[in-house]
XYZ file of C-alpha atoms in Angstrom:
228
model
C -3.228 3.521 -56.465
C -1.416 2.463 -53.213
C -0.085 4.820 -50.476
C 2.305 4.059 -47.423
C 2.976 6.462 -44.528
C 4.364 6.053 -40.740
C 2.833 9.259 -40.138
C -0.768 9.854 -38.743
C -2.758 12.226 -39.928
C -5.013 13.725 -42.807
C -3.316 14.023 -46.283
C -4.176 16.285 -49.257
C -3.761 14.834 -52.856
C -4.367 16.476 -55.888
C -5.133 14.342 -58.746
C -4.734 14.566 -62.314
C -5.440 12.514 -65.543
C -3.628 12.416 -68.547
C -4.814 11.440 -71.981
C -2.123 9.720 -74.151
C -3.451 10.557 -77.322
C -4.280 14.443 -77.388
C -1.613 14.978 -74.124
C -3.640 17.328 -72.661
C -3.558 16.811 -68.355
C -6.806 17.309 -66.693
C -6.697 18.474 -63.037
C -9.488 17.495 -60.708
C -10.916 20.527 -58.809
C -11.397 19.279 -55.420
C -8.356 17.825 -53.880
C -8.655 14.198 -52.297
C -8.213 13.964 -48.263
C -6.821 10.719 -47.166
C -6.751 10.233 -43.146
C -4.400 7.903 -41.791
C -5.091 6.527 -38.246
C -2.671 5.517 -35.776
C -1.816 1.603 -35.690
C -2.601 -0.398 -32.736
C -0.962 0.611 -29.288
C 2.624 -0.645 -28.871
C 3.525 -1.980 -25.508
C 7.145 -0.716 -25.810
C 5.609 3.210 -26.192
C 3.081 3.038 -23.984
C 3.585 4.279 -20.260
C 1.975 5.160 -16.829
C 2.844 8.040 -14.926
C 1.552 7.753 -11.265
C 1.298 10.334 -8.679
C 4.539 10.156 -6.783
C 2.722 9.739 -3.437
C -0.940 9.562 -2.639
C -3.028 9.772 0.427
C -6.263 8.572 1.310
C -8.916 11.406 0.891
C -7.337 13.357 -1.744
C -8.088 13.081 -5.606
C -5.458 11.314 -7.159
C -4.536 11.548 -10.914
C -2.248 8.920 -13.232
C -1.265 9.779 -16.476
C -1.635 7.028 -19.373
C 0.427 7.627 -22.625
C -0.384 5.426 -25.645
C 1.640 5.672 -28.959
C 1.464 3.330 -31.650
C 5.040 1.483 -32.904
C 5.751 4.550 -35.037
C 5.331 6.927 -32.227
C 1.986 8.037 -33.388
C -0.331 9.383 -30.408
C -3.373 7.931 -30.105
C -5.601 10.794 -29.663
C -9.395 9.406 -29.400
C -8.580 6.242 -27.239
C -11.878 3.871 -25.802
C -10.236 3.362 -22.380
C -12.015 1.121 -19.703
C -10.600 0.845 -16.393
C -10.697 -2.164 -13.628
C -9.555 -2.460 -10.269
C -9.719 -5.511 -7.658
C -11.791 -3.745 -5.173
C -14.845 -1.634 -4.750
C -13.327 0.780 -2.197
C -11.659 3.182 -5.067
C -13.741 5.391 -7.296
C -12.911 6.323 -10.614
C -13.715 9.805 -11.251
C -12.620 11.964 -14.389
C -10.940 10.652 -17.467
C -9.454 13.809 -19.272
C -8.068 13.239 -22.778
C -5.226 15.888 -22.755
C -5.064 16.194 -26.588
C -7.685 19.086 -25.881
C -5.101 20.871 -23.873
C -2.364 19.762 -26.726
C -0.472 16.900 -25.236
C -2.560 14.356 -27.776
C -2.165 10.797 -26.616
C -2.101 11.425 -22.767
C -5.108 10.718 -20.688
C -5.333 12.247 -17.010
C -7.263 9.541 -14.738
C -8.787 10.639 -11.732
C -9.629 8.305 -8.428
C -10.051 8.441 -4.946
C -10.100 6.438 -2.007
C -10.633 6.533 1.351
C -8.965 3.094 2.153
C -5.086 2.081 2.608
C -5.291 -1.126 0.503
C -3.297 -2.014 -2.277
C -4.780 -1.822 -5.385
C -4.101 -3.225 -8.781
C -5.106 -1.014 -11.451
C -5.599 -2.550 -15.103
C -6.330 0.011 -17.823
C -7.521 -1.273 -21.588
C -7.872 0.400 -24.893
C -11.050 -0.997 -26.696
C -10.530 0.827 -29.576
C -9.779 4.398 -31.655
C -11.946 7.144 -32.891
C -15.221 5.047 -32.466
C -13.427 1.906 -34.284
C -13.450 -0.929 -31.453
C -10.415 -3.560 -31.816
C -11.227 -6.894 -31.884
C -9.669 -7.756 -28.160
C -8.885 -5.070 -25.764
C -5.053 -3.962 -25.595
C -4.019 -4.207 -21.896
C -1.512 -1.336 -20.961
C 1.005 -2.025 -17.860
C -0.227 -2.549 -14.814
C -0.252 -0.229 -11.971
C -0.109 -1.051 -8.207
C -1.168 1.989 -5.666
C -0.558 1.556 -2.096
C -1.989 5.130 -0.753
C -0.262 6.705 2.313
C -2.770 7.393 5.229
C -4.246 10.460 5.711
C -3.267 13.176 8.769
C -3.783 11.674 12.227
C -7.316 12.245 13.388
C -7.803 12.537 17.148
C -10.986 10.703 17.449
C -9.569 7.211 17.076
C -6.483 7.914 19.236
C -8.068 6.319 22.438
C -10.464 3.672 21.407
C -9.314 1.344 24.435
C -10.148 3.225 27.885
C -10.538 0.546 30.653
C -6.642 1.079 31.498
C -6.905 5.015 32.606
C -7.907 3.236 36.034
C -4.789 1.815 37.571
C -4.252 0.631 40.894
C -1.124 2.042 43.111
C 1.714 -0.389 42.854
C 0.847 -2.109 39.814
C 1.830 -0.711 36.332
C -1.001 0.626 34.414
C -0.789 0.792 30.488
C -2.568 3.518 27.700
C -2.987 2.591 24.534
C -2.944 5.331 21.981
C -4.087 4.411 18.143
C -2.512 6.268 15.499
C -5.333 6.309 13.247
C -6.607 8.934 10.390
C -10.030 10.313 9.447
C -11.191 7.157 7.707
C -9.777 4.673 10.527
C -6.867 3.854 8.478
C -4.049 2.503 10.681
C -0.977 4.647 10.807
C 2.426 3.133 11.109
C 3.735 3.849 14.600
C 7.236 2.606 14.162
C 8.826 6.245 13.853
C 7.116 7.353 17.061
C 9.019 4.511 19.075
C 10.553 7.624 21.247
C 11.143 8.725 24.839
C 8.576 10.973 26.611
C 11.071 13.666 25.830
C 11.159 13.787 22.094
C 9.356 16.471 20.326
C 7.470 14.293 17.732
C 5.514 12.145 20.471
C 5.580 13.298 23.920
C 3.107 12.655 27.525
C 3.936 14.323 30.797
C 2.102 14.566 33.956
C 2.376 17.633 35.777
C 2.625 15.390 39.123
C 6.248 13.932 39.844
C 4.759 11.317 41.879
C 3.558 9.464 38.622
C 6.258 7.647 36.726
C 5.789 7.322 32.675
C 8.255 5.000 31.132
C 9.141 5.353 27.443
C 6.643 4.971 24.761
C 6.738 1.472 22.899
C 5.195 0.161 19.771
C 2.565 -2.956 20.002
C 1.971 -3.010 16.530
C 2.120 -1.052 13.208
C 0.015 1.630 14.296
C -0.437 1.521 18.582
C 2.238 2.263 21.181
C 1.776 1.875 24.608
C 2.692 3.922 27.474
C 3.227 2.474 30.879
C 3.112 4.376 33.950
C 3.402 3.790 37.886
C 2.709 5.061 41.124
C 2.710 4.320 44.885
C 0.007 7.228 45.830
C -3.222 7.083 45.122
């Protein structure tokens, strides 16, 4: 008996045997159950759904969708994960079939460093059966956003806090998060009257020039006075 289907699942078959001579039909008491597993993953139907934005210090989740060529969800995929750096930690991998969403896997990750991460995901098998060769899912590139500004890293360089009368002095302000990642300072290239970034002195004898950026995470405040 040969059977064919493009739908994965369990199928019950009733088997009957007939005698040509007596024309008696005998029905087997028990039904035969045929279990059909999904085919190999199909690249056209496998997708990654990364988070829209991810900040260091938070737990991120990206979703892997795995289907075969007939759009059957692969519900018990054996997954392995790789990345190009040790700074990223893999957390729990959750099979969403248990939550009514077969073929979907939530993969949690965590990092404290703003690097460019290359995620590689592999399907090594299904339902406990290993594939001859791992199936590689589409590559995902993650570039985390830095965390919120942390004051402890703002003033790493203090030698300019002591100036000389008649000579311009410079205060270097570094924009870093609590993990010492650089925060882009281009959007903070504003004047001292700006609401986003401002520096003021109660004494009118000290002249403060508008802030300028030195690099992508540092801006400079130049000051000048003729009175000690």
